[in-house]
mmCIF file of C-alpha atoms and ligand atoms in Angstrom:
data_model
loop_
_atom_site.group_PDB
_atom_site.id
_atom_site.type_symbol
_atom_site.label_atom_id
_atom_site.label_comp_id
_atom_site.label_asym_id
_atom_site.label_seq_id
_atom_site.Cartn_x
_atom_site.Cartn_y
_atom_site.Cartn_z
ATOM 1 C CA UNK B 1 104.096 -77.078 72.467
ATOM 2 C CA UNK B 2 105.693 -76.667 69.183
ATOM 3 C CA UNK B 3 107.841 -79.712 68.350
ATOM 4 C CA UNK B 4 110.528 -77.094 66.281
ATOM 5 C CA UNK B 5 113.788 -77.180 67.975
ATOM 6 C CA UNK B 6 116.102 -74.126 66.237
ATOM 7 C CA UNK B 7 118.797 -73.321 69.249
ATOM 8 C CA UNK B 8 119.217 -74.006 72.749
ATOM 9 C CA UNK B 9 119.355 -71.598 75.683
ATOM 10 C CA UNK B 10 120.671 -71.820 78.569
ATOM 11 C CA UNK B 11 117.983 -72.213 81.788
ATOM 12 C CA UNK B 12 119.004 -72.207 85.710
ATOM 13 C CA UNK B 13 118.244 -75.901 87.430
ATOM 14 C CA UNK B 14 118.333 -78.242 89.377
ATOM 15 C CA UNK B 15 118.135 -82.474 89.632
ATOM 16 C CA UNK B 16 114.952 -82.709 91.793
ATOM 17 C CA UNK B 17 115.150 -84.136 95.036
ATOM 18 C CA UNK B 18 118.861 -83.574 95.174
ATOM 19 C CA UNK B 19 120.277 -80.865 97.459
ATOM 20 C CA UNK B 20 123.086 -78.864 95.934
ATOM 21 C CA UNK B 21 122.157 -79.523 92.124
ATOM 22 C CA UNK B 22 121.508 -75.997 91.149
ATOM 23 C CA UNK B 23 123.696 -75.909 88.035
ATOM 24 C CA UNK B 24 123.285 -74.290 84.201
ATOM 25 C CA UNK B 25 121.295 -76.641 81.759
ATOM 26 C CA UNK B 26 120.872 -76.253 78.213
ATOM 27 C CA UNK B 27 117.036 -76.306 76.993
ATOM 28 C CA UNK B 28 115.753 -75.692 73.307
ATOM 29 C CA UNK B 29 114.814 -72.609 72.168
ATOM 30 C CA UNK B 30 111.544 -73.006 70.412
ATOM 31 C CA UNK B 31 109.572 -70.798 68.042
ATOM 32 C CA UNK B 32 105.615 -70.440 68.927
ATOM 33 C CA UNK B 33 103.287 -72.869 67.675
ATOM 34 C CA UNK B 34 99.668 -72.250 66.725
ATOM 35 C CA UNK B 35 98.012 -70.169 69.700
ATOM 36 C CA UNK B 36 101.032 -69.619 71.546
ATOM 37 C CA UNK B 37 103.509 -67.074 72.083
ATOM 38 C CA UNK B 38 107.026 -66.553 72.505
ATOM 39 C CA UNK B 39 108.432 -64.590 76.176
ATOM 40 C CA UNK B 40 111.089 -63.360 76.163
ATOM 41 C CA UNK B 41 112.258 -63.634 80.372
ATOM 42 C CA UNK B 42 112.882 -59.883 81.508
ATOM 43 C CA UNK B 43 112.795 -60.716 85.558
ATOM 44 C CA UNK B 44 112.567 -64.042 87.786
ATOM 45 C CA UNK B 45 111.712 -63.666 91.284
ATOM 46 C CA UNK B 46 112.825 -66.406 93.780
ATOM 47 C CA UNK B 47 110.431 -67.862 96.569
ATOM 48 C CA UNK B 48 110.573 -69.946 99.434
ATOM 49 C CA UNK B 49 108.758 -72.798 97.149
ATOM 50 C CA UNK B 50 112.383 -72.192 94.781
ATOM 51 C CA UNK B 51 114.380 -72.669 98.121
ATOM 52 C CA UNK B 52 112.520 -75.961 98.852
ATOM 53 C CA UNK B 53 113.754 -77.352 95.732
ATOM 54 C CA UNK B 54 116.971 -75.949 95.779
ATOM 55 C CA UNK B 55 116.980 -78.079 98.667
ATOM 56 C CA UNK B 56 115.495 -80.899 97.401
ATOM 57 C CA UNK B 57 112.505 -80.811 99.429
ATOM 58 C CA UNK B 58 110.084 -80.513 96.468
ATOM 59 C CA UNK B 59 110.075 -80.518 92.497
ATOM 60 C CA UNK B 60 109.654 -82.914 89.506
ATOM 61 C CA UNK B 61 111.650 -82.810 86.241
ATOM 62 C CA UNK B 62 109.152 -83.028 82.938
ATOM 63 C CA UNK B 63 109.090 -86.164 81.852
ATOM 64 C CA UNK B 64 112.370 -88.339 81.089
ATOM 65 C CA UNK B 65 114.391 -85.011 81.911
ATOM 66 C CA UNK B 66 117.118 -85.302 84.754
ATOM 67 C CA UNK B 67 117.117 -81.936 85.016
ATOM 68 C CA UNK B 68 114.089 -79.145 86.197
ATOM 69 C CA UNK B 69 114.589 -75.495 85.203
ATOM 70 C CA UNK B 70 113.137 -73.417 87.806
ATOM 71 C CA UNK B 71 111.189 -70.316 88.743
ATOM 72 C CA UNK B 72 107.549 -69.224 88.677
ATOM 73 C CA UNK B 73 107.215 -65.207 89.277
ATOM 74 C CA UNK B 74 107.649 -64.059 85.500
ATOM 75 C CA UNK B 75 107.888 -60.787 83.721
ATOM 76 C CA UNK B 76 108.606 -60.771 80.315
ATOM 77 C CA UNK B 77 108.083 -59.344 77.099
ATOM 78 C CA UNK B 78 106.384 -60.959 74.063
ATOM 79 C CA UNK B 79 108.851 -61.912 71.355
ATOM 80 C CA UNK B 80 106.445 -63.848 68.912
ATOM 81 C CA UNK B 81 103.495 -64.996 68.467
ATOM 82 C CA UNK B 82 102.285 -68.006 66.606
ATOM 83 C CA UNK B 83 99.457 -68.543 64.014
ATOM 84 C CA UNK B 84 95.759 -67.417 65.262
ATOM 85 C CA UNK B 85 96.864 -65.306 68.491
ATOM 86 C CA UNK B 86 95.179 -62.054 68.034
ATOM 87 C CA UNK B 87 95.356 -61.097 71.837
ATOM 88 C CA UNK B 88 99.266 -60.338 72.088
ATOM 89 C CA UNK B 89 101.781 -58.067 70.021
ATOM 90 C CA UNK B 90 105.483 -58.342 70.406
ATOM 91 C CA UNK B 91 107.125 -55.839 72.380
ATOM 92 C CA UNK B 92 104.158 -56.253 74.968
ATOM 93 C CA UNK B 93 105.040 -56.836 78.561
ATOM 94 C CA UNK B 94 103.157 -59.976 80.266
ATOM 95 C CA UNK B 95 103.323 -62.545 82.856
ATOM 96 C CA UNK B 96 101.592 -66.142 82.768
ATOM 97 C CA UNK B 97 99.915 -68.213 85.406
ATOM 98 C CA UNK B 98 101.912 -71.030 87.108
ATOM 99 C CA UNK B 99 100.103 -74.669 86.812
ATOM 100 C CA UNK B 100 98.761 -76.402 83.842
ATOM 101 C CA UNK B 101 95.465 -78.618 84.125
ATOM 102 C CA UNK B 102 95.293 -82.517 84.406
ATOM 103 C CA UNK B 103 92.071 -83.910 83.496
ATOM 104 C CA UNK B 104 90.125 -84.050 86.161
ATOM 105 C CA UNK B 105 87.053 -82.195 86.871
ATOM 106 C CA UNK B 106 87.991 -78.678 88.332
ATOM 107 C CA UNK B 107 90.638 -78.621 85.864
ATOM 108 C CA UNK B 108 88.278 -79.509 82.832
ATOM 109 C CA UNK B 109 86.004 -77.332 84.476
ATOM 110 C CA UNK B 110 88.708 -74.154 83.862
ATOM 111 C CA UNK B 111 89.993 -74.188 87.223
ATOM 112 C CA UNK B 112 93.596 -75.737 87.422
ATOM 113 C CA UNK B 113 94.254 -74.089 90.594
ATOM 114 C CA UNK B 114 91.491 -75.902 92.396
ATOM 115 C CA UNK B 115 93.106 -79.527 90.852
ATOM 116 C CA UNK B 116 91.746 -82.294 92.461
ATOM 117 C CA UNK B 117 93.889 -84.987 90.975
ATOM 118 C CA UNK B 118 96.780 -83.024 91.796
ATOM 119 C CA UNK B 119 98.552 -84.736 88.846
ATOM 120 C CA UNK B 120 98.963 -80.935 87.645
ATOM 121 C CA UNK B 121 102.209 -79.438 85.998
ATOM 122 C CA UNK B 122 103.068 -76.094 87.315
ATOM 123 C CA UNK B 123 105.819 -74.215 85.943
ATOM 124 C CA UNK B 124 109.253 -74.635 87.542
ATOM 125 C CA UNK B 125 108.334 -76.271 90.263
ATOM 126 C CA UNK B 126 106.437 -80.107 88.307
ATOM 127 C CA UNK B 127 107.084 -81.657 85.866
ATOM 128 C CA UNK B 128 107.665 -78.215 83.549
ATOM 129 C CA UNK B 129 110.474 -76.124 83.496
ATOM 130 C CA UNK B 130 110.280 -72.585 84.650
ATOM 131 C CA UNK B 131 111.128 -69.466 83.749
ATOM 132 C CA UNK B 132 114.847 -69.093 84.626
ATOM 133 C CA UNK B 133 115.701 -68.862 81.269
ATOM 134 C CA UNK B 134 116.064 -66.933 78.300
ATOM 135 C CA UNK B 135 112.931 -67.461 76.705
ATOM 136 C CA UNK B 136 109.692 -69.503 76.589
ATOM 137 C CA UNK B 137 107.162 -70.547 74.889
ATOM 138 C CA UNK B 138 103.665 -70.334 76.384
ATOM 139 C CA UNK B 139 99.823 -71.439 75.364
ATOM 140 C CA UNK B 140 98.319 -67.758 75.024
ATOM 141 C CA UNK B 141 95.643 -69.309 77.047
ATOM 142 C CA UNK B 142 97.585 -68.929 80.394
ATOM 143 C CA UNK B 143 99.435 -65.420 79.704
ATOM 144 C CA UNK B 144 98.393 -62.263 81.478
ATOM 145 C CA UNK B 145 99.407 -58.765 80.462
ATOM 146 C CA UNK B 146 100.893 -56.166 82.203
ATOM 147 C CA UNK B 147 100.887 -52.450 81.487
ATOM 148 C CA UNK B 148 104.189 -50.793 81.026
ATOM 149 C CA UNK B 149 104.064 -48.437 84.068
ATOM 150 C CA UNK B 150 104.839 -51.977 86.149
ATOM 151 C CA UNK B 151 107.990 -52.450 83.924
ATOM 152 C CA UNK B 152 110.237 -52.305 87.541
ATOM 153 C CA UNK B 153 108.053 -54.698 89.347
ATOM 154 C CA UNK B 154 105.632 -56.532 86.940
ATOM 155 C CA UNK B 155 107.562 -59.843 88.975
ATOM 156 C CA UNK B 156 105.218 -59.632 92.068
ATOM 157 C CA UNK B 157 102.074 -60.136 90.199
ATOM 158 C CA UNK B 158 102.648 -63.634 90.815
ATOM 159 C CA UNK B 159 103.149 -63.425 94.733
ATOM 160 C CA UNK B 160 100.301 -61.028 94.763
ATOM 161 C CA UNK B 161 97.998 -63.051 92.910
ATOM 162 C CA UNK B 162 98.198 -65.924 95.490
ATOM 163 C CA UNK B 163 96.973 -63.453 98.520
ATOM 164 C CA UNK B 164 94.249 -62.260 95.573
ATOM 165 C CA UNK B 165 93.010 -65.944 95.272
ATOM 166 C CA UNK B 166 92.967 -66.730 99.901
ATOM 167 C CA UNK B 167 90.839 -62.993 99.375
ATOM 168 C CA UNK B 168 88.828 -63.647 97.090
ATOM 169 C CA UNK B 169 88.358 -67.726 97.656
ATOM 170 C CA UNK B 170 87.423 -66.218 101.976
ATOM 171 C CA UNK B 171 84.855 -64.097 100.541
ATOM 172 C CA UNK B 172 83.150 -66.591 98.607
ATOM 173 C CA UNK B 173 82.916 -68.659 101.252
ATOM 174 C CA UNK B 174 81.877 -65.938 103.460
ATOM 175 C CA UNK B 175 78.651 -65.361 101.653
ATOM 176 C CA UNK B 176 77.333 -67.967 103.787
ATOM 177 C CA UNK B 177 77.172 -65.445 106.179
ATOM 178 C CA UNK B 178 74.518 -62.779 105.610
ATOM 179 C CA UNK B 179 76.066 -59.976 107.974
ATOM 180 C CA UNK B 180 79.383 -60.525 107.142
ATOM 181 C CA UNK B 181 81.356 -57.493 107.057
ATOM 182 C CA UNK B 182 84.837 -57.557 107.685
ATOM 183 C CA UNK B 183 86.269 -55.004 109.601
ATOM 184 C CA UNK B 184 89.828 -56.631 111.303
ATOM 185 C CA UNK B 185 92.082 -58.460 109.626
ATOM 186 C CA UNK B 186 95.579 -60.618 110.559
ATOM 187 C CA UNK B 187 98.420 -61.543 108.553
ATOM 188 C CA UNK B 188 100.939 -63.595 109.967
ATOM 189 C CA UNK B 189 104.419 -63.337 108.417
ATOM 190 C CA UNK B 190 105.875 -60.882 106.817
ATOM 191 C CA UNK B 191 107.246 -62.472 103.614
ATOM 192 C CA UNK B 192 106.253 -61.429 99.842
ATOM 193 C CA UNK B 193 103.248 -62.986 100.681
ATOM 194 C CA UNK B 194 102.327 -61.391 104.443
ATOM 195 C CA UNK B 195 103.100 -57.958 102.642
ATOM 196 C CA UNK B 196 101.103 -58.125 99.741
ATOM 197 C CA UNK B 197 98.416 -59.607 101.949
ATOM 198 C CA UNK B 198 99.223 -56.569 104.083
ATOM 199 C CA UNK B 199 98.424 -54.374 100.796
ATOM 200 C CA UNK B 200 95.438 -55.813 99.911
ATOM 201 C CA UNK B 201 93.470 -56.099 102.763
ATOM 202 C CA UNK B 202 94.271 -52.227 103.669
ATOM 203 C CA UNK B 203 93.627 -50.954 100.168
ATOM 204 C CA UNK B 204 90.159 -52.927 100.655
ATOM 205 C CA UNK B 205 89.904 -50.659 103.886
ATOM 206 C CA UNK B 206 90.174 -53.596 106.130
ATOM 207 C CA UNK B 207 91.819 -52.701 109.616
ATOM 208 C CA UNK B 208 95.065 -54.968 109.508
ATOM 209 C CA UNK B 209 97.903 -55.940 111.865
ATOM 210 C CA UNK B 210 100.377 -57.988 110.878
ATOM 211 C CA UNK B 211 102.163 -59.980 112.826
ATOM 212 C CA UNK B 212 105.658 -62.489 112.206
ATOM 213 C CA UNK B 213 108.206 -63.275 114.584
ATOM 214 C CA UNK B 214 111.511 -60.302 114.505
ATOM 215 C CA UNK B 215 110.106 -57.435 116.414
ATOM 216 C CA UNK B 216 110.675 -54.344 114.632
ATOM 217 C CA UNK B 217 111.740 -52.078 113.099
ATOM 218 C CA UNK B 218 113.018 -53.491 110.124
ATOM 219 C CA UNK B 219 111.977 -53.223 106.356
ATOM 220 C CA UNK B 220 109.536 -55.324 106.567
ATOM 221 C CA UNK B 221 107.723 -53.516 109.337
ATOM 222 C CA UNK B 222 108.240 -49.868 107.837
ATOM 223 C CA UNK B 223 106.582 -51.232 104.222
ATOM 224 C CA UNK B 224 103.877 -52.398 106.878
ATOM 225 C CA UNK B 225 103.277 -49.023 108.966
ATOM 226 C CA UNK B 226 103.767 -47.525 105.405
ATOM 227 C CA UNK B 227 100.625 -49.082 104.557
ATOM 228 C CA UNK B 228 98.783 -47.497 107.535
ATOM 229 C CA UNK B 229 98.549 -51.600 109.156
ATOM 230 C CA UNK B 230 100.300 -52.348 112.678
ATOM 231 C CA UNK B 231 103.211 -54.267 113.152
ATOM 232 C CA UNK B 232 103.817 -56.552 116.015
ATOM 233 C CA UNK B 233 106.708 -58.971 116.735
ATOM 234 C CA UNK B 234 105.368 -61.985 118.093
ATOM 235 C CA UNK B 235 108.618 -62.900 119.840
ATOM 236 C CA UNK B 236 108.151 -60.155 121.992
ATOM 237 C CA UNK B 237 104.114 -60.831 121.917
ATOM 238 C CA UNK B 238 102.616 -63.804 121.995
ATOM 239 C CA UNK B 239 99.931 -64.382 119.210
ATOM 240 C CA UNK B 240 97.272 -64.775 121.729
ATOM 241 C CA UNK B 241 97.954 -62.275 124.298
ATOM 242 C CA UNK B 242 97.712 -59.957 120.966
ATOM 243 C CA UNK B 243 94.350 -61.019 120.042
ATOM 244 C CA UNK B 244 92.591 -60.289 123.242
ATOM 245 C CA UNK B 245 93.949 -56.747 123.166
ATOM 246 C CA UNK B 246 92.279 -56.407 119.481
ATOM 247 C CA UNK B 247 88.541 -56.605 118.173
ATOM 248 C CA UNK B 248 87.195 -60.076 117.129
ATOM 249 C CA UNK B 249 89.664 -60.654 113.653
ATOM 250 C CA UNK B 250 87.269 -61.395 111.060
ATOM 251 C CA UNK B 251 89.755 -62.726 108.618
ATOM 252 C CA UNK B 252 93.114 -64.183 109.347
ATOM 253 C CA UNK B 253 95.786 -64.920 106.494
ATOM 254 C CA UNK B 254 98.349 -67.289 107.436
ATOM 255 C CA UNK B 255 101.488 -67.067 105.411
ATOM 256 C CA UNK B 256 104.361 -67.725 107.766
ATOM 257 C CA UNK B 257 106.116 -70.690 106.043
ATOM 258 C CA UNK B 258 105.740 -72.820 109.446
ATOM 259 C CA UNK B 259 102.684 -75.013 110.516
ATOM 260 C CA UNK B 260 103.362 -73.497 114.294
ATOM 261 C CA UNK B 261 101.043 -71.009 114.444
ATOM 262 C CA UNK B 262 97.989 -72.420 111.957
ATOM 263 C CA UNK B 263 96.646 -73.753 115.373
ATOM 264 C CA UNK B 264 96.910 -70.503 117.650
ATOM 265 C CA UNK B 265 95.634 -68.602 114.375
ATOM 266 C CA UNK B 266 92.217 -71.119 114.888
ATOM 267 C CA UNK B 267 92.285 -70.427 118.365
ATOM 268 C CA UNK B 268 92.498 -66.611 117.873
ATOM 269 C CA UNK B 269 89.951 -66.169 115.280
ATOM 270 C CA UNK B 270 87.121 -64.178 115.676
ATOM 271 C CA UNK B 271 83.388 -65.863 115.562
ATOM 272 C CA UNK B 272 82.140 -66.200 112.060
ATOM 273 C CA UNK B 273 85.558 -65.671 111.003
ATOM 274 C CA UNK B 274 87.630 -67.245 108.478
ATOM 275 C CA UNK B 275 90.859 -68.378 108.507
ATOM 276 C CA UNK B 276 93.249 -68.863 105.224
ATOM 277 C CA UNK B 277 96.204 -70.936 105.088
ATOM 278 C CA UNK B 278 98.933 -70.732 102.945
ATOM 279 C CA UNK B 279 101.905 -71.834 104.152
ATOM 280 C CA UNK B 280 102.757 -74.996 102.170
ATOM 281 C CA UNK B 281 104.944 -76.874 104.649
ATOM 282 C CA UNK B 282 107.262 -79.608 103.766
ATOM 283 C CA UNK B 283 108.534 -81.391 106.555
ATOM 284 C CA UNK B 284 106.995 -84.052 109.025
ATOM 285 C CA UNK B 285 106.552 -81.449 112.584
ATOM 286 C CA UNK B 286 104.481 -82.870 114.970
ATOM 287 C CA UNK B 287 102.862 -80.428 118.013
ATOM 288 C CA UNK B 288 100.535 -81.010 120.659
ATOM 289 C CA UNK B 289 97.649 -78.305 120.846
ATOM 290 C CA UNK B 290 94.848 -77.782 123.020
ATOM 291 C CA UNK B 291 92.171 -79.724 120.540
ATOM 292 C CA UNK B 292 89.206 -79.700 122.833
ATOM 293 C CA UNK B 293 89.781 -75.667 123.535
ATOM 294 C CA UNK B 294 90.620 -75.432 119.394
ATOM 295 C CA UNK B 295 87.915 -77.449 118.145
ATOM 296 C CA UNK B 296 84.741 -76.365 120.910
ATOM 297 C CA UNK B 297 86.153 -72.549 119.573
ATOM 298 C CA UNK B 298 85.608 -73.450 115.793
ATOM 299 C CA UNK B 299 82.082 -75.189 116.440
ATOM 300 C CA UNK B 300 80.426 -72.339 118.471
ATOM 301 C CA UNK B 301 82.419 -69.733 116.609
ATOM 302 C CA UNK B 302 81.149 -71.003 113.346
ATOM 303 C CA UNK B 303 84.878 -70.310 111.896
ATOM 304 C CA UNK B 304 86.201 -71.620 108.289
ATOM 305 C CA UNK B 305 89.409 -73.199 108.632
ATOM 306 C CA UNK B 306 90.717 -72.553 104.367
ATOM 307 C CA UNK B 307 93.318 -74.214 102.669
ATOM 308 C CA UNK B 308 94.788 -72.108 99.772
ATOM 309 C CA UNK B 309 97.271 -73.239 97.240
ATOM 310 C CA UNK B 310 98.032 -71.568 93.281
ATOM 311 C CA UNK B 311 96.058 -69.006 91.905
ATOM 312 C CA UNK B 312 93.947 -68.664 89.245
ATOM 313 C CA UNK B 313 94.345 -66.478 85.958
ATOM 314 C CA UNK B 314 91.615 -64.257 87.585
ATOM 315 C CA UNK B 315 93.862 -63.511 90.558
ATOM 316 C CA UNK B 316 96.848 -62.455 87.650
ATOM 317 C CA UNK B 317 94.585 -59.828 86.592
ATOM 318 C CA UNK B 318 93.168 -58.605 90.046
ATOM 319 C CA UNK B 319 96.895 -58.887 90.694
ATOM 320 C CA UNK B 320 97.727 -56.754 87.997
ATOM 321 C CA UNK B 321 94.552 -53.922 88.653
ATOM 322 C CA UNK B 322 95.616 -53.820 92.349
ATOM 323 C CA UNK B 323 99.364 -53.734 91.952
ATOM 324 C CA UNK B 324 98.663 -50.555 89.345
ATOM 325 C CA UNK B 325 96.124 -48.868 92.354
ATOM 326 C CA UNK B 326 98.855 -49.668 95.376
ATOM 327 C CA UNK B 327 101.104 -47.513 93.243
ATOM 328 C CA UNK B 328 98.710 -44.646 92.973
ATOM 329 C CA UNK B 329 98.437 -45.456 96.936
ATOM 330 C CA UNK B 330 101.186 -45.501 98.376
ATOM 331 C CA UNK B 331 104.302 -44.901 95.077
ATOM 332 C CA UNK B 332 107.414 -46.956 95.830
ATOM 333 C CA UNK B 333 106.558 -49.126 98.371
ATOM 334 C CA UNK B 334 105.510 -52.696 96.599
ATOM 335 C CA UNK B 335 109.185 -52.115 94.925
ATOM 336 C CA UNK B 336 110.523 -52.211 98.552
ATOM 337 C CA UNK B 337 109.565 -55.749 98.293
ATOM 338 C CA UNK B 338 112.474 -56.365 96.374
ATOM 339 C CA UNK B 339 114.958 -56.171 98.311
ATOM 340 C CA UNK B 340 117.981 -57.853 95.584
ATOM 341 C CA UNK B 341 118.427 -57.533 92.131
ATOM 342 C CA UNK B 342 120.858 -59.954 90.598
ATOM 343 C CA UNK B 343 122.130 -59.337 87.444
ATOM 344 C CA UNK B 344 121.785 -61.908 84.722
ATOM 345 C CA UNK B 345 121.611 -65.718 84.459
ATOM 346 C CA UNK B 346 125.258 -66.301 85.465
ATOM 347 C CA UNK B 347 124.543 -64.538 89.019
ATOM 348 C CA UNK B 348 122.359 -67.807 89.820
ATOM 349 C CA UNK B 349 124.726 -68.758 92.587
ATOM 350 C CA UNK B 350 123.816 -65.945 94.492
ATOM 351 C CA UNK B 351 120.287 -67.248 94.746
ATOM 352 C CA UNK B 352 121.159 -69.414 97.560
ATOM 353 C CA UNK B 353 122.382 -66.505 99.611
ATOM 354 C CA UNK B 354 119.638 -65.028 102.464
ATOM 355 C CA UNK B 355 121.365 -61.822 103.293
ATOM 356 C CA UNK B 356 119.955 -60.146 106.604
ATOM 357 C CA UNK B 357 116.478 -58.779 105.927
ATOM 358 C CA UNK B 358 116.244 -59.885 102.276
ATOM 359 C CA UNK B 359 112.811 -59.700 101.195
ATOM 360 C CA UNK B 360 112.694 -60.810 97.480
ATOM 361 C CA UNK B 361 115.048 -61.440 95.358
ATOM 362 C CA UNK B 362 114.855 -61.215 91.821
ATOM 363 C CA UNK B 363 117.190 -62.322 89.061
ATOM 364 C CA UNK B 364 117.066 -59.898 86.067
ATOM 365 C CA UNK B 365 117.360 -61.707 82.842
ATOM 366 C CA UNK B 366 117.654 -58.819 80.957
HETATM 367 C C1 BGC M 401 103.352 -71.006 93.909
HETATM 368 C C2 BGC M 401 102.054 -71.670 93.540
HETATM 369 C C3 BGC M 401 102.199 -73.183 93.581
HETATM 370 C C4 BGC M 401 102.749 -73.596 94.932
HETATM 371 C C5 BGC M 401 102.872 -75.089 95.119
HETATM 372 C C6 BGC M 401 103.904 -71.568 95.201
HETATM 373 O O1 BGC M 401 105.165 -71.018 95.457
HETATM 374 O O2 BGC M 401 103.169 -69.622 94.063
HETATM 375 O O3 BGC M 401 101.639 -71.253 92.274
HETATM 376 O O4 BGC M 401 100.956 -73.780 93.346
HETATM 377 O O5 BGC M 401 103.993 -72.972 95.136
HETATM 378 O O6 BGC M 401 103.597 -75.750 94.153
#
C-alpha cells in the first residue's frame, strides 16, 4: 500500500484478544498508490465473526499495531484511483473481498480463500484493519463492483458470497457423482447466512426447509416462507424426527454458529449427499455422538462431510448477479435482512447491543 500518509481518520476497534476494547482509533488516511483505489466506506455490516472479537475470542492487529479496526461486509464508493487502474471510475459503487494471500500454494495459485498456510490477512478480522472507517485504500485486484440499483443493500454481498462459495465448492465436489441432481435442500440457522442460503438454493429451484432453533413466526421465518422454503423450529422439532418426515436431503448447509448440530446434520443427510459446514466455532465444546451409527451412515451413504470458510472474488460477483435476480424475485425481502441501521461512526457503541430478533445490523458511514 502506498507509503503517503496526508491525514488521519478515525476507524472503529478494538485491542485483540481483549474483551471490552471496542474504542475510536485514529488510522492514516492514504491516497491510492499504483493499481489501487481509494473507497470511500458508505455501509459496514456487523457479523457474528465481529462479535467474536468484540469479545476477544478472535482477531489479530497488523503488525506492531495495538489496535485492529474492524469489519468485513463493505459497500462503498470509489473516491480515487491510482496510476494504471483502468477498471474503476470514482463515483462507482463497489465492495472488495475479505482475505489477502500468504505464499503458499493455493494462494499463489489465485485462491486465497482456499489458504493452506493459513498465515492469511483478512480484512478486519487479521492482521489488517477493516472497513469501519472512513475510507480505504484497496489493491484493485480484490475490489468487486456493484451496480447502483443495490445502493440500499450492496452490504450483504459479502454474507451472500460465503453461501455462493459452500454452493458452488458442494457442486464441484458433487460431480463425482454422475446422477446427481439435487432436489431437497436444508439450512440450519437462520442468520444472514441461513437466509441467504435460504435465497439461493430456492432461486436455483432447489426444494428447501430451513430449520434453527425459535419456532416461528418471527422475521426470520416470514423472509423464509417469503421465499416459498419451509420453516421449522427445531425446539419444537427435533432435527431428526424432521428428516424422516422429508425426502432424502441432498444438500445440507450448516450455518448455525454452534458445533451441536454438525453431527445430527451427518446423521440426517441423505445418501450421496453433501453436507457444508460453516459455522466457525470458537470455543472448546465437547459432545458425545453416536459415532458407529454417524460414521457406518457416511460410508454406505457415500456422503461429503465439507468444510467452508471465506469466499472467493468469484463468489463477490455471483453474489452480486444473484443479489440483483432475488430482487427481481421476490423485491424487498434481502433488505429485510437488515434489520438496524445505525447512523454514523460515533453510533459504534450500539454495535454491542442484540435487540430481540435483530437480524443484521449495519453501521452507515455515510
Ligand atoms: C468472514 C470470512 C472469514 C471468516 C473467518 C467470516 O465472518 O465472512 O470472510 O474468512 O469470518 O475469519
Amino acid at each position: 500500500m502506498s507509503p503517503t500518509a496526508t491525514a488521519v481518520q478515525p476507524g472503529v476497534a478494538v485491542h485483540p484478544g481483549q474483551p471490552n476494547s471496542l474504542h475510536v482509533t485514529e488510522i492514516p488516511r492514504q491516497a491510492p498508490g499504483p493499481g489501487e483505489v481509494r473507497i470511500r466506506i458508505r455501509h459496514v455490516g456487523v457479523c457474528g465473526t465481529d462479535r467474536e472479537i468484540i469479545h476477544g475470542g478472535f482477531g489479530a492487529a497488523p503488525e506492531d499495531e495495538a489496535s485492529l479496526v474492524i469489519g468485513h461486509e463493505m459497500l462503498g464508493e470509489i473516491d480515487a484511483v491510482g496510476a494504471g487502474v483502468v477498471a474503476f471510475t470514482p463515483g462507482q459503487l463497489v465492495t472488495a473481498t475479505v482475505r489477502r494471500p500468504d505464499g503458499c500454494p493455493a494462494c499463489a495459485a489465485g485462491q486465497p480463500d482456499m489458504c493452506q498456510w493459513l498465515r492469511y490477512a483478512e480484512r478486519g478480522i487479521v492482521g489488517m484493519h477493516g472497513f469501519m472507517t472512513e475510507a480505504v485504500v484497496e489493491d484493485a485486484r480484490w475490489v468487486v463492483p456493484v451496480p447502483p440499483e443495490l445502493s440500499d443493500i450492496g452490504v450483504l454481498i459479502e454474507p451472500i458470497s460465503v453461501v455462493e462459495k459452500a454452493v458452488r465448492q458442494a457442486m464441484l465436489v458433487q460431480k463425482r457423482i454422475a446422477a446427481w441432481q439435487p432436489k431437497t435442500a436444508m439450512v440450519l440457522g437462520a442468520g444472514p447466512i441461513g437466509l441467504a442460503g435460504t435465497l439461493l438454493l430456492r432461486s436455483r429451484g432447489m426444494d428447501v426447509v430451513t430449520a434453527a432453533r425459535r419456532p416461528g413466526p418471527h422475521l426470520a421465518s416470514e423472509i423464509v416462507e417469503a421465499a416459498g422454503a419451509r420453516y421449522v423450529g427445531t425446539d419444537e422439532t427435533a432435527l431428526q424426527a424432521l428428516a424422516a418426515e422429508l425426502p432424502p436431503l441432498d444438500l445440507i448447509v450448516e450455518a448455525t454458529g454452534s458445533s451441536e448440530p454438525v453431527f445430527a446434520a451427518m446423521e440426517i443427510l441423505g445418501n450421496n449427499g453433501v453436507l457444508v459446514l460453516l459455522s466457525g466455532t470458537g470455543g472448546n465444546r465437547e459432545l458425545t455422538v453416536p459415532a458407529d451409527a454417524i460414521n457406518r451412515s457416511l460410508i454406505r451413504g457415500n456422503k461429503v462431510v465439507l468444510g467452508c470458510v471465506n469466499s472467493a472474488k468469484e463468489d463477490f460477483e455471483l453474489g452480486v448477479t444473484d443479489l440483483t435476480r432475488w430482487e427481481q424475485m421476490w423485491p424487498g425481502l434481502a433488505g429485510r435482512f437488515i434489520t438496524r441501521r445505525l447512523s454514523g461512526l460515533g453510533a459504534y457503541e450500539q454495535i454491542l447491543e442484540t435487540p430481540a430478533g435483530d437480524i443484521k445490523t449495519v453501521v452507515e458511514v455515510r
